[in-house]
mmCIF file of C-alpha atoms in Angstrom:
data_model
loop_
_atom_site.group_PDB
_atom_site.id
_atom_site.type_symbol
_atom_site.label_atom_id
_atom_site.label_comp_id
_atom_site.label_asym_id
_atom_site.label_seq_id
_atom_site.Cartn_x
_atom_site.Cartn_y
_atom_site.Cartn_z
ATOM 1 C CA MET R 44 56.499 69.154 85.698
ATOM 2 C CA SER R 45 55.385 72.005 87.935
ATOM 3 C CA PHE R 46 52.175 72.048 89.953
ATOM 4 C CA GLU R 47 50.766 74.732 87.652
ATOM 5 C CA GLU R 48 51.537 72.737 84.509
ATOM 6 C CA LYS R 49 49.907 69.626 85.940
ATOM 7 C CA GLY R 50 46.846 71.739 86.696
ATOM 8 C CA ILE R 51 46.673 72.898 83.081
ATOM 9 C CA TRP R 52 46.874 69.303 81.821
ATOM 10 C CA LEU R 53 44.010 68.434 84.139
ATOM 11 C CA TYR R 54 41.997 71.435 82.958
ATOM 12 C CA LEU R 55 42.615 70.468 79.312
ATOM 13 C CA VAL R 56 41.483 66.876 79.884
ATOM 14 C CA MET R 57 38.314 68.094 81.613
ATOM 15 C CA ALA R 58 37.663 70.586 78.805
ATOM 16 C CA ILE R 59 37.789 67.723 76.292
ATOM 17 C CA VAL R 60 36.256 64.761 78.121
ATOM 18 C CA LEU R 61 33.154 66.332 79.687
ATOM 19 C CA PRO R 62 31.903 68.015 76.487
ATOM 20 C CA ILE R 63 32.344 64.657 74.716
ATOM 21 C CA VAL R 64 30.197 63.000 77.395
ATOM 22 C CA TYR R 65 27.606 65.767 76.983
ATOM 23 C CA VAL R 66 27.560 65.468 73.172
ATOM 24 C CA LEU R 67 27.210 61.685 73.401
ATOM 25 C CA TRP R 68 24.251 62.162 75.741
ATOM 26 C CA ILE R 69 22.665 64.646 73.291
ATOM 27 C CA LEU R 70 23.204 62.239 70.389
ATOM 28 C CA GLY R 71 21.609 59.479 72.448
ATOM 29 C CA GLN R 72 18.497 61.601 72.885
ATOM 30 C CA THR R 73 18.090 62.353 69.194
ATOM 31 C CA ALA R 74 16.730 58.827 68.592
ATOM 32 C CA SER R 75 13.530 59.659 70.481
ATOM 33 C CA VAL R 76 13.234 63.473 70.403
ATOM 34 C CA PRO R 77 13.912 66.108 67.715
ATOM 35 C CA ILE R 78 17.238 67.709 68.598
ATOM 36 C CA VAL R 79 15.840 71.196 69.279
ATOM 37 C CA GLU R 80 13.344 69.740 71.760
ATOM 38 C CA ILE R 81 15.943 68.005 73.915
ATOM 39 C CA ASP R 82 16.011 69.207 77.524
ATOM 40 C CA TYR R 83 19.668 70.086 77.363
ATOM 41 C CA GLN R 84 19.725 72.627 80.198
ATOM 42 C CA VAL R 85 20.396 70.370 83.187
ATOM 43 C CA PRO R 86 22.965 68.130 81.426
ATOM 44 C CA LEU R 87 24.743 71.224 80.103
ATOM 45 C CA LEU R 88 24.935 72.758 83.564
ATOM 46 C CA LEU R 89 26.004 69.402 84.992
ATOM 47 C CA SER R 90 28.763 69.174 82.395
ATOM 48 C CA ILE R 91 30.067 72.631 83.364
ATOM 49 C CA GLY R 92 29.689 71.929 87.082
ATOM 50 C CA ALA R 93 31.402 68.565 86.803
ATOM 51 C CA ALA R 94 34.323 70.146 84.921
ATOM 52 C CA ILE R 95 34.771 72.713 87.697
ATOM 53 C CA GLY R 96 34.267 70.202 90.522
ATOM 54 C CA LEU R 97 36.530 67.534 89.075
ATOM 55 C CA SER R 98 39.227 70.121 88.324
ATOM 56 C CA ILE R 99 39.170 71.254 91.956
ATOM 57 C CA LEU R 100 39.291 67.676 93.225
ATOM 58 C CA GLY R 101 42.073 66.865 90.772
ATOM 59 C CA MET R 102 44.134 69.838 91.939
ATOM 60 C CA ILE R 103 43.683 68.729 95.543
ATOM 61 C CA ALA R 104 44.830 65.225 94.566
ATOM 62 C CA ILE R 105 47.868 66.616 92.722
ATOM 63 C CA GLY R 106 48.658 68.769 95.749
ATOM 64 C CA ILE R 107 48.470 65.752 98.056
ATOM 65 C CA ALA R 108 50.669 63.719 95.699
ATOM 66 C CA SER R 109 53.375 66.398 95.591
ATOM 67 C CA PRO R 110 52.851 68.706 98.570
ATOM 68 C CA ASP R 111 56.186 70.508 98.136
ATOM 69 C CA ASP R 112 55.086 71.992 94.800
ATOM 70 C CA ALA R 113 51.460 72.669 95.728
ATOM 71 C CA GLY R 114 50.321 76.228 95.206
ATOM 72 C CA LYS R 115 53.735 77.442 94.058
ATOM 73 C CA ALA R 116 53.298 79.787 91.125
ATOM 74 C CA ASP R 117 56.309 81.891 90.220
ATOM 75 C CA GLN R 118 56.821 84.673 87.673
ATOM 76 C CA ARG R 119 57.185 82.239 84.764
ATOM 77 C CA ASP R 120 53.922 80.512 85.665
ATOM 78 C CA LYS R 121 52.192 83.878 85.828
ATOM 79 C CA ASP R 122 53.654 85.006 82.480
ATOM 80 C CA ILE R 123 52.563 81.770 80.811
ATOM 81 C CA ASN R 124 49.126 81.987 82.385
ATOM 82 C CA ARG R 125 48.700 85.559 81.168
ATOM 83 C CA LEU R 126 49.623 84.699 77.566
ATOM 84 C CA GLY R 127 47.384 81.638 77.560
ATOM 85 C CA GLU R 128 44.459 83.580 78.983
ATOM 86 C CA TYR R 129 45.025 86.287 76.391
ATOM 87 C CA VAL R 130 44.762 83.775 73.537
ATOM 88 C CA GLY R 131 41.777 82.050 75.156
ATOM 89 C CA GLY R 132 40.100 85.434 75.581
ATOM 90 C CA LEU R 133 40.632 86.305 71.923
ATOM 91 C CA VAL R 134 39.134 82.991 70.807
ATOM 92 C CA LEU R 135 36.195 83.553 73.136
ATOM 93 C CA ALA R 136 35.605 87.097 71.894
ATOM 94 C CA PHE R 137 35.657 86.178 68.203
ATOM 95 C CA GLY R 138 33.903 82.858 68.754
ATOM 96 C CA MET R 139 30.943 84.554 70.397
ATOM 97 C CA ILE R 140 30.119 86.070 67.015
ATOM 98 C CA ALA R 141 28.653 82.676 66.066
ATOM 99 C CA PRO R 142 25.979 82.397 68.807
ATOM 100 C CA PHE R 143 25.321 86.104 68.424
ATOM 101 C CA GLY R 144 24.591 85.492 64.739
ATOM 102 C CA LEU R 145 22.393 82.503 65.576
ATOM 103 C CA ALA R 146 20.383 84.682 67.964
ATOM 104 C CA MET R 147 20.004 87.390 65.332
ATOM 105 C CA VAL R 148 18.533 84.950 62.810
ATOM 106 C CA GLU R 149 16.264 83.631 65.564
ATOM 107 C CA MET R 150 17.534 80.077 65.619
ATOM 108 C CA PRO R 151 16.151 77.773 68.369
ATOM 109 C CA GLN R 152 17.583 78.370 71.839
ATOM 110 C CA PHE R 153 19.119 74.907 71.753
ATOM 111 C CA TRP R 154 21.564 75.945 69.033
ATOM 112 C CA ILE R 155 22.369 79.311 70.578
ATOM 113 C CA ALA R 156 23.084 77.844 74.020
ATOM 114 C CA ASN R 157 25.119 74.985 72.638
ATOM 115 C CA ALA R 158 27.056 77.265 70.309
ATOM 116 C CA MET R 159 27.983 79.373 73.344
ATOM 117 C CA TYR R 160 29.044 76.255 75.216
ATOM 118 C CA ALA R 161 31.121 75.119 72.243
ATOM 119 C CA VAL R 162 32.869 78.490 72.079
ATOM 120 C CA PHE R 163 33.664 78.341 75.808
ATOM 121 C CA ILE R 164 35.127 74.886 75.339
ATOM 122 C CA VAL R 165 37.178 75.830 72.273
ATOM 123 C CA ALA R 166 38.505 78.920 74.073
ATOM 124 C CA ALA R 167 39.451 76.809 77.111
ATOM 125 C CA ILE R 168 41.217 74.243 74.921
ATOM 126 C CA CYS R 169 43.071 76.924 72.952
ATOM 127 C CA GLY R 170 44.179 78.748 76.106
ATOM 128 C CA ALA R 171 45.351 75.569 77.810
ATOM 129 C CA THR R 172 47.147 74.369 74.680
ATOM 130 C CA VAL R 173 49.009 77.666 74.329
ATOM 131 C CA LYS R 174 50.095 77.454 77.972
ATOM 132 C CA LEU R 175 51.358 73.893 77.565
ATOM 133 C CA VAL R 176 53.255 74.810 74.383
ATOM 134 C CA LEU R 177 54.855 77.750 76.216
ATOM 135 C CA TYR R 178 55.826 75.491 79.117
ATOM 136 C CA ARG R 179 57.419 73.013 76.704
ATOM 137 C CA ARG R 180 58.930 75.287 74.068
ATOM 138 C CA GLY R 181 59.693 78.372 76.106
ATOM 139 C CA PHE R 182 59.162 82.002 75.234
ATOM 140 C CA MET W 239 55.011 80.514 67.318
ATOM 141 C CA VAL W 240 57.050 82.207 70.016
ATOM 142 C CA LYS W 241 60.773 81.529 69.804
ATOM 143 C CA PRO W 242 62.927 80.670 72.775
ATOM 144 C CA THR W 243 64.935 83.536 74.202
ATOM 145 C CA ARG W 244 68.235 84.841 72.787
ATOM 146 C CA VAL W 245 69.546 85.357 76.288
ATOM 147 C CA ALA W 246 72.320 82.866 76.961
ATOM 148 C CA ASN W 247 73.673 82.121 80.404
ATOM 149 C CA ASP W 248 76.338 80.325 82.416
ATOM 150 C CA ILE W 249 74.142 79.301 85.324
ATOM 151 C CA ARG W 250 75.000 75.631 84.990
ATOM 152 C CA LYS W 251 78.737 76.396 85.104
ATOM 153 C CA LEU W 252 78.259 78.766 88.029
ATOM 154 C CA ARG W 253 76.252 76.205 89.962
ATOM 155 C CA PHE W 254 79.032 73.666 89.671
ATOM 156 C CA ALA W 255 81.621 76.277 90.565
ATOM 157 C CA ASN W 256 79.595 77.044 93.707
ATOM 158 C CA GLY W 257 79.809 73.741 95.470
ATOM 159 C CA GLU W 258 77.819 71.841 92.859
ATOM 160 C CA MET W 259 74.672 73.680 93.832
ATOM 161 C CA THR W 260 71.616 71.792 92.627
ATOM 162 C CA GLN W 261 68.856 73.333 90.550
ATOM 163 C CA ALA W 262 66.513 72.753 93.494
ATOM 164 C CA ASP W 263 68.879 74.663 95.822
ATOM 165 C CA LEU W 264 69.054 77.581 93.406
ATOM 166 C CA ALA W 265 65.273 77.514 92.967
ATOM 167 C CA ASP W 266 64.783 77.652 96.729
ATOM 168 C CA ARG W 267 67.112 80.602 97.054
ATOM 169 C CA LEU W 268 65.324 82.462 94.268
ATOM 170 C CA GLY W 269 61.841 81.516 95.443
ATOM 171 C CA VAL W 270 60.880 79.918 92.117
ATOM 172 C CA THR W 271 60.162 76.375 91.000
ATOM 173 C CA ARG W 272 62.920 74.025 89.855
ATOM 174 C CA GLN W 273 61.214 73.926 86.448
ATOM 175 C CA THR W 274 61.773 77.653 86.091
ATOM 176 C CA VAL W 275 65.485 77.293 86.873
ATOM 177 C CA ILE W 276 65.682 74.523 84.260
ATOM 178 C CA ALA W 277 63.865 76.701 81.698
ATOM 179 C CA ILE W 278 66.221 79.629 82.348
ATOM 180 C CA GLU W 279 69.313 77.407 82.150
ATOM 181 C CA GLN W 280 68.152 75.945 78.855
ATOM 182 C CA GLY W 281 67.348 79.364 77.415
ATOM 183 C CA ARG W 282 63.637 78.640 77.206
ATOM 184 C CA TYR W 283 62.691 81.524 79.469
ATOM 185 C CA SER W 284 64.137 84.986 80.015
ATOM 186 C CA PRO W 285 63.937 85.906 83.678
ATOM 187 C CA SER W 286 62.841 89.366 84.728
ATOM 188 C CA LEU W 287 65.606 91.884 85.358
ATOM 189 C CA GLU W 288 64.992 91.546 89.085
ATOM 190 C CA MET W 289 65.341 87.765 88.998
ATOM 191 C CA ALA W 290 68.459 88.081 86.844
ATOM 192 C CA PHE W 291 70.044 90.294 89.514
ATOM 193 C CA GLN W 292 68.972 87.839 92.205
ATOM 194 C CA ILE W 293 70.691 85.004 90.328
ATOM 195 C CA ALA W 294 73.867 87.059 89.991
ATOM 196 C CA GLN W 295 73.670 87.864 93.698
ATOM 197 C CA VAL W 296 73.392 84.171 94.626
ATOM 198 C CA PHE W 297 76.642 83.477 92.767
ATOM 199 C CA ASP W 298 78.194 86.763 93.927
ATOM 200 C CA VAL W 299 79.202 87.800 90.412
ATOM 201 C CA PRO W 300 78.235 90.733 88.126
ATOM 202 C CA LEU W 301 75.169 90.275 85.949
ATOM 203 C CA ASP W 302 77.173 89.991 82.732
ATOM 204 C CA GLU W 303 79.041 86.995 84.094
ATOM 205 C CA VAL W 304 75.732 85.165 84.295
ATOM 206 C CA PHE W 305 73.863 86.382 81.228
ATOM 207 C CA ARG W 306 74.810 87.538 77.748
ATOM 208 C CA TYR W 307 72.753 88.491 74.766
ATOM 209 C CA ALA W 308 73.374 86.484 71.599
ATOM 210 C CA ASP W 309 74.253 88.461 68.489
ATOM 211 C CA PRO W 310 71.017 88.844 66.466
ATOM 212 C CA GLN W 311 73.041 88.088 63.291
ATOM 213 C CA THR W 312 73.966 84.600 64.525
#
């Protein structure tokens, strides 16, 4: 498995695990506070920050574990990355219709912000999945 | 879903005919990862025209002795 592919696996795991942690935290709060009154801002930002930080640390760890492959991205890696980003971008573009609609009907900010977060996550998962399928199946 | 390429090749045969060159050796000479050489050999990735010429150059043979295009009817 190439360095780039390992990085995508890491990115995919982060894109799944950290939102789950965030959602569990939100659900934990609902026992004492109505959901739209939860102070979600800091945990949401922490979830995004942790995903970025842990991905960087993970890539450094992967690079240390296999230094010969570290940072090597060839034409195939770039082609796969481009296709994956294209799919992720499409999902993001169409997905943003949902929070846009929520804003138009003046839903609470909690739902709009979390809908945007959900769309980012779904787009990241879709993009990473497409890349991994292309690595495995070819194109 | 995207289908694997129709471009077939004899890279594996050529590697063995050239002193049993390893995939890693070929990858180094092409400046790509070993995984990319494996993907090309297995027909899971069509290299760019430039890389195809580089591969032919490594084995010192014409391009059509390395790659061929499968008949779309087959």
